[in-house]
Short mmCIF file of C-alpha atoms and ligand atoms in Angstrom, two decimals:
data_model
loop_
_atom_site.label_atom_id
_atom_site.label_comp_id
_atom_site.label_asym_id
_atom_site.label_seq_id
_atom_site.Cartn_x
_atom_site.Cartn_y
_atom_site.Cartn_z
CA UNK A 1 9.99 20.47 26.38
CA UNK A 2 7.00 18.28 25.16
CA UNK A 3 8.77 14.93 23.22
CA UNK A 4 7.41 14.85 19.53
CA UNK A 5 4.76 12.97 18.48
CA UNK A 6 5.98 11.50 15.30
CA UNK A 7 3.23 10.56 12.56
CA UNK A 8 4.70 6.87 12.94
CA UNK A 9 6.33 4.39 14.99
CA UNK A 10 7.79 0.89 14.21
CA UNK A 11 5.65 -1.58 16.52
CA UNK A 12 6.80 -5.15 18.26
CA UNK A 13 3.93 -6.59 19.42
CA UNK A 14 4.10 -10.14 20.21
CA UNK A 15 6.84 -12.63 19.33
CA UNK A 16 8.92 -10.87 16.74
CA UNK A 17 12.35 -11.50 18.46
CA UNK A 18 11.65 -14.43 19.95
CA UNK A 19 11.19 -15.81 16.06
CA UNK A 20 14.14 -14.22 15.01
CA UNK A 21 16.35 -15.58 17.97
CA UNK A 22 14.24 -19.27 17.06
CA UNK A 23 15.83 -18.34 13.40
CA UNK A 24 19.30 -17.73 14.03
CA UNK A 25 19.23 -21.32 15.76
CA UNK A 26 17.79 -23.13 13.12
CA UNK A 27 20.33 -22.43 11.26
CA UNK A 28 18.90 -20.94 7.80
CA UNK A 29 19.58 -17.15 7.33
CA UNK A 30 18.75 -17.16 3.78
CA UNK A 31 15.28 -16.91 2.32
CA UNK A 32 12.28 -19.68 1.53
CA UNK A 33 13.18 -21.07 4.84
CA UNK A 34 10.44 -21.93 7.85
CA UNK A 35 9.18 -18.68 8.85
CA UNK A 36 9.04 -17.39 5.24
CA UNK A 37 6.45 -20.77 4.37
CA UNK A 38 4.88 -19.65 7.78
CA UNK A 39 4.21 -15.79 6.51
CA UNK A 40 2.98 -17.30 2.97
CA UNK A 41 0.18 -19.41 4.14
CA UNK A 42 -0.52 -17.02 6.43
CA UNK A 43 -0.74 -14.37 3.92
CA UNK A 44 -3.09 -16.95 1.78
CA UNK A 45 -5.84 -16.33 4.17
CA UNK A 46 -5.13 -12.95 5.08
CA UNK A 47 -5.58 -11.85 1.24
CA UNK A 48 -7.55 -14.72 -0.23
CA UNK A 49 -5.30 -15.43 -2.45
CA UNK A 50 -4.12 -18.50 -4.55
CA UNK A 51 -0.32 -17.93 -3.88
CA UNK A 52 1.30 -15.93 -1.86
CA UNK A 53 5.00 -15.38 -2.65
CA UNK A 54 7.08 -13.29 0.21
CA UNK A 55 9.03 -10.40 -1.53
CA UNK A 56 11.99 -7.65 -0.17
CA UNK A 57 9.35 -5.01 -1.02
CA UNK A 58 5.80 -4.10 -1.99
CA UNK A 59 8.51 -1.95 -4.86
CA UNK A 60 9.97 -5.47 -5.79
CA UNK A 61 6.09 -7.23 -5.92
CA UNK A 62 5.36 -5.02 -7.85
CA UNK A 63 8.45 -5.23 -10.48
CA UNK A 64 7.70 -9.20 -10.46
CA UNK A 65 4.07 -8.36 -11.61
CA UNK A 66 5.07 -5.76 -14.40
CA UNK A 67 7.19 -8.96 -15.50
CA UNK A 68 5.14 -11.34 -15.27
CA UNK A 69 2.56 -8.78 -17.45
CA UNK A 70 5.46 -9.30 -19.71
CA UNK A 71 5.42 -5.30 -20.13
CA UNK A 72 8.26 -4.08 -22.90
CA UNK A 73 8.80 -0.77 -24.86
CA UNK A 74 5.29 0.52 -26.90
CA UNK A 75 2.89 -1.02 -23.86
CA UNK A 76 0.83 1.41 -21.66
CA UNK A 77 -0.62 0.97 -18.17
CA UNK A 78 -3.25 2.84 -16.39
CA UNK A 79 -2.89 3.67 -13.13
CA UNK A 80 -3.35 7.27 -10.94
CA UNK A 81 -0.77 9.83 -10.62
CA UNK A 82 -2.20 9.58 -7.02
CA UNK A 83 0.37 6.61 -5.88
CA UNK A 84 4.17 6.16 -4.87
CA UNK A 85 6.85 6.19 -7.38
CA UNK A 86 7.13 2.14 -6.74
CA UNK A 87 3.83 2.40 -8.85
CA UNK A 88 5.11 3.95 -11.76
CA UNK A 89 8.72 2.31 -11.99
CA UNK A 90 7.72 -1.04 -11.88
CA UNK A 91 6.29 -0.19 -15.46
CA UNK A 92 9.19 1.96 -16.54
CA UNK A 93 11.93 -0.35 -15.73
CA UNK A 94 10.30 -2.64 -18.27
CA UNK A 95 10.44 -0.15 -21.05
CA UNK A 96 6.86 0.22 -20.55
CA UNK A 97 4.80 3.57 -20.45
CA UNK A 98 3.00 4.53 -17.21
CA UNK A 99 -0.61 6.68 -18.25
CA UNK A 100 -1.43 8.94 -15.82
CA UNK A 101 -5.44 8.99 -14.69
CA UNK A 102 -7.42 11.00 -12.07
CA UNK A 103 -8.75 9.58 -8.87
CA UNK A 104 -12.63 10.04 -7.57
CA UNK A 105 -13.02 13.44 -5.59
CA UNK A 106 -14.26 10.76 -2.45
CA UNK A 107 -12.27 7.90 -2.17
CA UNK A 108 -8.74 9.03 -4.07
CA UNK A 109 -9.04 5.89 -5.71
CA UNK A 110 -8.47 5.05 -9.68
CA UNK A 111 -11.59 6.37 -11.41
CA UNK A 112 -13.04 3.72 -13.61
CA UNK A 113 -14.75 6.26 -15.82
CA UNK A 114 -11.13 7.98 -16.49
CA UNK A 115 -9.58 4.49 -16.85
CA UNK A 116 -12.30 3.90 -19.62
CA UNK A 117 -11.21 6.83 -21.38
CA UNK A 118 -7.58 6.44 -21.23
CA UNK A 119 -7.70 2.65 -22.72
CA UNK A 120 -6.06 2.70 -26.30
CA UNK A 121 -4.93 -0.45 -28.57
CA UNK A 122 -1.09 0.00 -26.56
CA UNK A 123 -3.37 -0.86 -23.19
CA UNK A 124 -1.80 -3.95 -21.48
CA UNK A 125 -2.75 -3.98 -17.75
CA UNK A 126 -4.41 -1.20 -15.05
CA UNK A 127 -2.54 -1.01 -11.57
CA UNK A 128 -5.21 -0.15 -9.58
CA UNK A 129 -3.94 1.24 -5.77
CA UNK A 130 -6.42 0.51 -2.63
CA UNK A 131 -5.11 4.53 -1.33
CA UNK A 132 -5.39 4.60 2.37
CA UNK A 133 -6.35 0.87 2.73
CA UNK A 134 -9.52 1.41 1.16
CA UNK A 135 -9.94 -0.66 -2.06
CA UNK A 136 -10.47 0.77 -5.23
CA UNK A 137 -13.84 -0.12 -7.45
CA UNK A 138 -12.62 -3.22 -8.65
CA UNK A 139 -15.84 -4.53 -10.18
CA UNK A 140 -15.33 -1.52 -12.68
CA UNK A 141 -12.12 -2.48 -13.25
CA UNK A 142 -12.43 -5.50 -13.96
CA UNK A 143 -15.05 -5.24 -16.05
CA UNK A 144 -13.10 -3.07 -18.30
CA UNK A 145 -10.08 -5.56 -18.34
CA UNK A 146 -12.04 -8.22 -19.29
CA UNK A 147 -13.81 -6.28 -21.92
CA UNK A 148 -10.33 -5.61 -23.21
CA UNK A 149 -8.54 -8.07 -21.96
CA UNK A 150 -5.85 -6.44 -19.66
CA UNK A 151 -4.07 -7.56 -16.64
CA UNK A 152 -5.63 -6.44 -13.71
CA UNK A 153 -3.34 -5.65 -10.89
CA UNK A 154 -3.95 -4.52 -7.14
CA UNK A 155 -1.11 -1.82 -5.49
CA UNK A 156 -2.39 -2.89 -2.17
CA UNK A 157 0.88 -1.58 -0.37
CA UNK A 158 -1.76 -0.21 2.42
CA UNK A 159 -4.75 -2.56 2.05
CA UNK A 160 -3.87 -5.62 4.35
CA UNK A 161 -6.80 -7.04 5.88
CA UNK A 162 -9.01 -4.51 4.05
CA UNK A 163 -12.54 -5.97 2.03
CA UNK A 164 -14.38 -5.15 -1.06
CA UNK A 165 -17.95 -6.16 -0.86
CA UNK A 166 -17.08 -9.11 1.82
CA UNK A 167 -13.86 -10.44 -0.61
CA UNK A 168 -10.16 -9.69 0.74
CA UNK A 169 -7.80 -6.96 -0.53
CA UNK A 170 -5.03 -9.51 -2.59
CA UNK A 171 -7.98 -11.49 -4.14
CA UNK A 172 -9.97 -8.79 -6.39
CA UNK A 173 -7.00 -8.93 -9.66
CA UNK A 174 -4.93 -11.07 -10.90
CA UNK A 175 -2.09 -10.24 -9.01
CA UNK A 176 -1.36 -7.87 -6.09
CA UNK A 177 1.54 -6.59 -4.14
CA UNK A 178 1.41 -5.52 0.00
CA UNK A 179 3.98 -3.80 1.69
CA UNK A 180 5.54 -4.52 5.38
CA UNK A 181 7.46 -1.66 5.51
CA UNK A 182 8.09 0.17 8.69
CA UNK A 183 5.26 2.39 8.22
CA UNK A 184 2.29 0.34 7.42
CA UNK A 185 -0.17 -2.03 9.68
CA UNK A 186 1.93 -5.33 9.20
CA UNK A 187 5.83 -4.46 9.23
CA UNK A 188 9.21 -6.08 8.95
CA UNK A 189 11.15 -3.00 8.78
CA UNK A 190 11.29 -3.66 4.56
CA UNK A 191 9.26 -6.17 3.23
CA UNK A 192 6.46 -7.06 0.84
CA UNK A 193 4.55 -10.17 -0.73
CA UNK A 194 3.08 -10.70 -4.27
CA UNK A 195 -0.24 -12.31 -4.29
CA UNK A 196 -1.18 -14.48 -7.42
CA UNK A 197 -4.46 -15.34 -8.53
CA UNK A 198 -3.87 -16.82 -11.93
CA UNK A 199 -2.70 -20.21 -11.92
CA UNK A 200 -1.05 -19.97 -15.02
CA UNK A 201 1.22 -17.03 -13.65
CA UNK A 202 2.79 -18.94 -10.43
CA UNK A 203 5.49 -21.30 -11.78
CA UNK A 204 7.12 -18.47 -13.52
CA UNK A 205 6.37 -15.94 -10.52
CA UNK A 206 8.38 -18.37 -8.26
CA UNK A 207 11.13 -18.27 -11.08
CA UNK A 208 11.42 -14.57 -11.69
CA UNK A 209 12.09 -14.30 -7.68
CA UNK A 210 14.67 -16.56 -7.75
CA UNK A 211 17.32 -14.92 -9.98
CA UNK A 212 15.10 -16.32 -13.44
CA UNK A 213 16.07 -20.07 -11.71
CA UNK A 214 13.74 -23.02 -11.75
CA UNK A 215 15.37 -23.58 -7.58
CA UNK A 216 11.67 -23.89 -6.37
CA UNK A 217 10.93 -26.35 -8.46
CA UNK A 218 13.84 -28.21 -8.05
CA UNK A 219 13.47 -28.35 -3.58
CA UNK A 220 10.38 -29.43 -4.22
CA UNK A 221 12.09 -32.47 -6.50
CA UNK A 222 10.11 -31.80 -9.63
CA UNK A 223 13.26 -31.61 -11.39
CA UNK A 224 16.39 -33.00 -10.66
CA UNK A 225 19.14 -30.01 -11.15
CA UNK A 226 18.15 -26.16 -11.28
CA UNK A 227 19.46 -23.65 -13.94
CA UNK A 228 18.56 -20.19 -15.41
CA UNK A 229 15.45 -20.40 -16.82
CA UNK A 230 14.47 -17.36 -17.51
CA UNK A 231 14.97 -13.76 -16.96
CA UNK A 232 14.54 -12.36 -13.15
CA UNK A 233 16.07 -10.99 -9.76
CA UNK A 234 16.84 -11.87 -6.22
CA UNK A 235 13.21 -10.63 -4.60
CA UNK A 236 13.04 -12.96 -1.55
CA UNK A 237 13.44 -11.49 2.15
CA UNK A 238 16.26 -13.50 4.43
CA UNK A 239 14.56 -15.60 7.34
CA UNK A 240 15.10 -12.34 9.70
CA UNK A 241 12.91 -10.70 8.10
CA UNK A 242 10.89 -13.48 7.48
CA UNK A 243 10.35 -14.30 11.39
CA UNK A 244 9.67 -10.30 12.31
CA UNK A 245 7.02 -11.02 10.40
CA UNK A 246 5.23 -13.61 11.55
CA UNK A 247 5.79 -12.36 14.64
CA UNK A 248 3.88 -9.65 13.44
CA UNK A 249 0.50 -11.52 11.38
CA UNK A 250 0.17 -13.58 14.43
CA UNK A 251 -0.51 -10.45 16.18
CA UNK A 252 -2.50 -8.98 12.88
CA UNK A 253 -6.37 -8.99 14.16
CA UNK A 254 -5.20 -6.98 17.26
CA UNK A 255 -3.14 -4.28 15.33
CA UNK A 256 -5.72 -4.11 12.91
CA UNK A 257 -8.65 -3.79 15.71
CA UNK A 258 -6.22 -1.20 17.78
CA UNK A 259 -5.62 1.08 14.65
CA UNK A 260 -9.40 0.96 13.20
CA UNK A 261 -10.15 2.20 17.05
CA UNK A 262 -7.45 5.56 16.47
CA UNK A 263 -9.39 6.12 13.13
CA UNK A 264 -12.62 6.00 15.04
CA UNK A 265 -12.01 8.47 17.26
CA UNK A 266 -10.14 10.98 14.98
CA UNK A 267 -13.43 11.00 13.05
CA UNK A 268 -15.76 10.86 15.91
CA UNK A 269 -13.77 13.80 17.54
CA UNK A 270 -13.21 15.77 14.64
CA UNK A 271 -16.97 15.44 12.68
CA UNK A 272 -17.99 18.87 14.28
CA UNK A 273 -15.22 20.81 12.02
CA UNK A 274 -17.13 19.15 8.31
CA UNK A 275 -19.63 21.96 9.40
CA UNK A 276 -17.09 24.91 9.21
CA UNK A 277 -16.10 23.49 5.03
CA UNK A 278 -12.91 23.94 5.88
CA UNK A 279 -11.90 19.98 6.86
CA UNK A 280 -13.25 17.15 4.94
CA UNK A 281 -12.86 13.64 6.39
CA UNK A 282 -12.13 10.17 5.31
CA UNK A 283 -14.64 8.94 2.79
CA UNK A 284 -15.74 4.81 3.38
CA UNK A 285 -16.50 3.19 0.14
CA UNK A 286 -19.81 1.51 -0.13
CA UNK A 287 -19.43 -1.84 0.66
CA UNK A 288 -15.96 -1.72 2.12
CA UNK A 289 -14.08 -1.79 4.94
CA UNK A 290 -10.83 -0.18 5.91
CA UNK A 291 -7.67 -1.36 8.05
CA UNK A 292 -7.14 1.44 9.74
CA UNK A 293 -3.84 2.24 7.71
CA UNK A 294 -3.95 5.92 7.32
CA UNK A 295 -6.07 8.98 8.76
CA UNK A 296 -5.93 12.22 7.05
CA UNK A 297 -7.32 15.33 6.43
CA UNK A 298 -8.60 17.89 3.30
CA UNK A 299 -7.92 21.13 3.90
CA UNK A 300 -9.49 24.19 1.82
CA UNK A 301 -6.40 25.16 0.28
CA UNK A 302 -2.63 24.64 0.08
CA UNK A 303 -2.11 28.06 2.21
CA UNK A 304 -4.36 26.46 4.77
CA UNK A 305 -2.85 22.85 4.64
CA UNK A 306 1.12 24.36 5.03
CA UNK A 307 -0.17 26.85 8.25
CA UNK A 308 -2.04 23.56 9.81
CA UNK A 309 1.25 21.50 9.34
CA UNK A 310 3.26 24.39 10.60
CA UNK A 311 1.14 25.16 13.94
CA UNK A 312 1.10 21.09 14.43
CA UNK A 313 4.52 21.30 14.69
CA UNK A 314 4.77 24.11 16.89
CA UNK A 315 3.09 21.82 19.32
CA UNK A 316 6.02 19.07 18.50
CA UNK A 317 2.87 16.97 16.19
CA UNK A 318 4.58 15.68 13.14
CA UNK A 319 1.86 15.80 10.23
CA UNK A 320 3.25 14.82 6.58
CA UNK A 321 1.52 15.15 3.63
CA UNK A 322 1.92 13.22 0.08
CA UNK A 323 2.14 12.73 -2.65
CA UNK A 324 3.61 15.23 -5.23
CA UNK A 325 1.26 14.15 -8.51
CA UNK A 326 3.59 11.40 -10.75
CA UNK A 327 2.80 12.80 -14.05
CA UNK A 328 3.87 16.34 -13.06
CA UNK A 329 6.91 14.60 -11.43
CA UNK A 330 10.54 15.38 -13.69
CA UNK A 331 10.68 11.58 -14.45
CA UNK A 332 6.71 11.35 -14.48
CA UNK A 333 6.83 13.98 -17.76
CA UNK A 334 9.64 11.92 -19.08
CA UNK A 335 8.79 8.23 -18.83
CA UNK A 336 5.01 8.38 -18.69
CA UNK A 337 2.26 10.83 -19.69
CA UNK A 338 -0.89 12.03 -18.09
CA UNK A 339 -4.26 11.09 -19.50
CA UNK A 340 -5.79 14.60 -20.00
CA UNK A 341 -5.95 17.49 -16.70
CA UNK A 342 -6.04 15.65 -13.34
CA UNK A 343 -7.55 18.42 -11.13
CA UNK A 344 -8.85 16.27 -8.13
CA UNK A 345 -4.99 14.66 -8.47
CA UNK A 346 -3.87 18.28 -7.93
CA UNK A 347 -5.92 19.23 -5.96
CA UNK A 348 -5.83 16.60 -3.30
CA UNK A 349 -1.97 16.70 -3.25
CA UNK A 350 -1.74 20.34 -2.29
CA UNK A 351 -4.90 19.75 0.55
CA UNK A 352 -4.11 16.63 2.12
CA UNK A 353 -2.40 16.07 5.18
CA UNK A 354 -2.18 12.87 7.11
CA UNK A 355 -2.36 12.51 11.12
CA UNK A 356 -0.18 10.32 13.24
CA UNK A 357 -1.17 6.63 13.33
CA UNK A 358 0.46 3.61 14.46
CA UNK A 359 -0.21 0.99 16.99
CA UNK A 360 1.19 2.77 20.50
CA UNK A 361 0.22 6.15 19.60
CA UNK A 362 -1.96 5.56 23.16
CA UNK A 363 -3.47 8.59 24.71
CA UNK A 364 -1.68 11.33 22.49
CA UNK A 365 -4.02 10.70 20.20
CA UNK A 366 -6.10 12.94 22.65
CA UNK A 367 -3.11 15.57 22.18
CA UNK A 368 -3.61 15.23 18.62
CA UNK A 369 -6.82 15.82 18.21
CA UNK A 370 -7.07 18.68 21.23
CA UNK A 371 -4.66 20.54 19.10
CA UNK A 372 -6.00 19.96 15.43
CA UNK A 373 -9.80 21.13 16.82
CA UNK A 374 -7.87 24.09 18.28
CA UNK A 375 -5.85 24.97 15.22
CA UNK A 376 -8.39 24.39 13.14
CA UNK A 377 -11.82 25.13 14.81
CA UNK A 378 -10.41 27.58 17.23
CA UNK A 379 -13.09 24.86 19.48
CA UNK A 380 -10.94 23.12 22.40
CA UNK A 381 -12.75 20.05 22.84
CA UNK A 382 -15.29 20.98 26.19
CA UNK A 383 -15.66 24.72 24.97
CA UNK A 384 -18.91 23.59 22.43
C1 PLP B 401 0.79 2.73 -2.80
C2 PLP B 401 2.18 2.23 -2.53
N1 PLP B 401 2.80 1.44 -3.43
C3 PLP B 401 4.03 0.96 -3.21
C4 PLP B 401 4.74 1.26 -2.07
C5 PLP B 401 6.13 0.72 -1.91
O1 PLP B 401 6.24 -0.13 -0.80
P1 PLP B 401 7.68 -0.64 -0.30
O2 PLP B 401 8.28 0.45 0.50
O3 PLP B 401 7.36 -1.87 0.51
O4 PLP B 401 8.47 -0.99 -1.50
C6 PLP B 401 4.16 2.07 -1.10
C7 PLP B 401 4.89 2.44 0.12
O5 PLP B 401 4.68 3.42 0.74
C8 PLP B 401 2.84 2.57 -1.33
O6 PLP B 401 2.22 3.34 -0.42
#
């Protein structure tokens, strides 16, 4: 029997033990030790941003920045029912109301023109999420935020490395939360950072992270004791973690080159089925470029998208598709509310499916692709 090709697989690439053995001998398991500093300034140039604070999570970044939005009960955000849950509870668990807003038929991103519609006097801040490592239009959106002044914020879980007319993924908002999780471009198994723009926000970011303590502060002997300070959480990785990781953005221009070189040849290879209506491809924004984070697929219908996913299989090809719409989601209906019909939102969740990508997928990417042409064109590459 043929092994599976699994849609992702957890990479080591360079010196990721090797750090975390280095680690374990310095001595300092806990977080905000060497390798953590080392991943932040990293991460500075890697986003663009002012500050770069390392996080368990892109789910916990994204809590810090519904706090430091200082989101209660009565405020709404914008964002698209097009995202991960992590999305929508950051708001919730502030007592905060997540509205619901349809994506652009092309790029699944937030569309500003909905986002305009949606804004009421209750609007605090729009969560805008860069789906697929594309970025959203984020001269739209922040236009509108500064029009009425909202907190801009980026969900760019999948955007590492991406750019927006030349500037970096992390530097278009005022804040913005990646992901390291084991199934995007830059992993640690879990982990995430929260990327700061606003100078004003940083002193009390670095406080909210550290249990609502002023610790930071006092390491860096600007005061001379540290206490609870405000209200926060523990949201700092340990140094394992921390070291994985570096391992990891040392190694991020090649995993970023390898996995933009997959995409390229899923779309050169499988352009020829656009013609047949039945597929549509990844859509480029103008102006941007990807990371190579995700590669998937529109179908022409949800019977079409389940028989694709079940032949894949059949040929041991593991092909998931996402995500079930938030605001027609049991706690989507009951903490947050949808901004009028979303039909490209519903209909993109019922038609998309995503192909395998990661950094060693290698040459079954030719399997892949030999098989989708043939379930879907009924055209084995060679046949045309
Ligand atoms: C758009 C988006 N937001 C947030 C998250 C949550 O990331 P994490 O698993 O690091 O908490 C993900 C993860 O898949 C995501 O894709």
């Amino acid at each position: 029997m043929k092994n599976t090709i699994p849609f992702n697989k957890p990479s080591i690439v360079g010196n990721e033990i090797k750090y975390i053995r280095d680690a374990v001998r310095q001595g300092q398991l806990a977080g905000d030790g060497v390798y953590t500093d080392k991943c932040s300034k990293h991460l500075g140039s890697l986003t663009g941003a002012k500050k770069v604070l390392l996080t368990h999570s892109c789910t916990a970044a994204l809590e810090m920045a519904a706090m430091l939005c200082d989101l209660g009960p009565g405020d709404e955000v914008i964002m698209p029912s097009f995202t991960f849950v992590s999305t929508a509870n950051a708001v919730v668990l502030r007592g905060a109301t997540p509205v619901f807003v349809d994506i652009q038929p092309d790029t699944l991103n937030i569309d500003p023109i909905a986002v305009s519609t949606a804004i009421t006097q209750k609007t605090k801040a729009i969560f805008a999420v860069h789906y697929a490592g594309f970025p959203a239009d984020m001269d739209a959106l922040a236009d509108l935020a500064k029009k009425h002044g909202l907190f801009l914020i980026e969900d760019a879980a999948q955007a590492l490395g991406s750019t927006y007319k030349g500037r970096l993924a992390g530097s278009l908002s005022d804040m913005a939360a990646f992901s390291f999780h084991e199934t995007k471009n830059i992993i640690s198994g879990e982990g995430g950072a929260l990327a700061i723009n606003r100078s004003e926000l940083m002193e009390r970011a670095e406080i909210i992270r550290e249990k609502g303590t002023n610790r930071s502060q006092f390491f860096r002997g600007q005061v001379d004791k540290y206490t609870w300070v405000d209200v926060g959480s523990s949201y700092l990785p340990g140094e394992l973690i921390a070291a994985y990781l570096y391992g990891q953005l040392e190694a991020e221009p090649a995993i970023r080159t390898r996995r933009l070189a997959v995409f390229d040849a899923y779309m050169d290879a499988l352009t020829p089925l656009v013609a047949t209506n039945k597929v549509t491809l990844p859509y480029t924004p103008l102006n941007c470029t990807g990371n190579g984070h995700m590669f998937y697929l529109l179908l022409d219908s949800l019977e079409s998208r389940s028989a694709f996913i079940a032949e894949m299989k059949a040929h041991n090809i593991i092909t998931p598709f996402h995500y079930v719409p938030l605001h027609s989601a049991p706690a989507g209906k009951r903490f947050g509310r949808a901004h009028g019909d979303l039909p490209v939102t519903q209909r993109i969740s019922e038609t998309l499916v995503r192909l395998p990508m990661y950094f060693d997928l290698g040459s079954d990417i030719e399997t892949v692709i030999d098989v989708a042409l043939n379930v879907l064109g009924n055209t084995p590459r060679g046949w045309t």
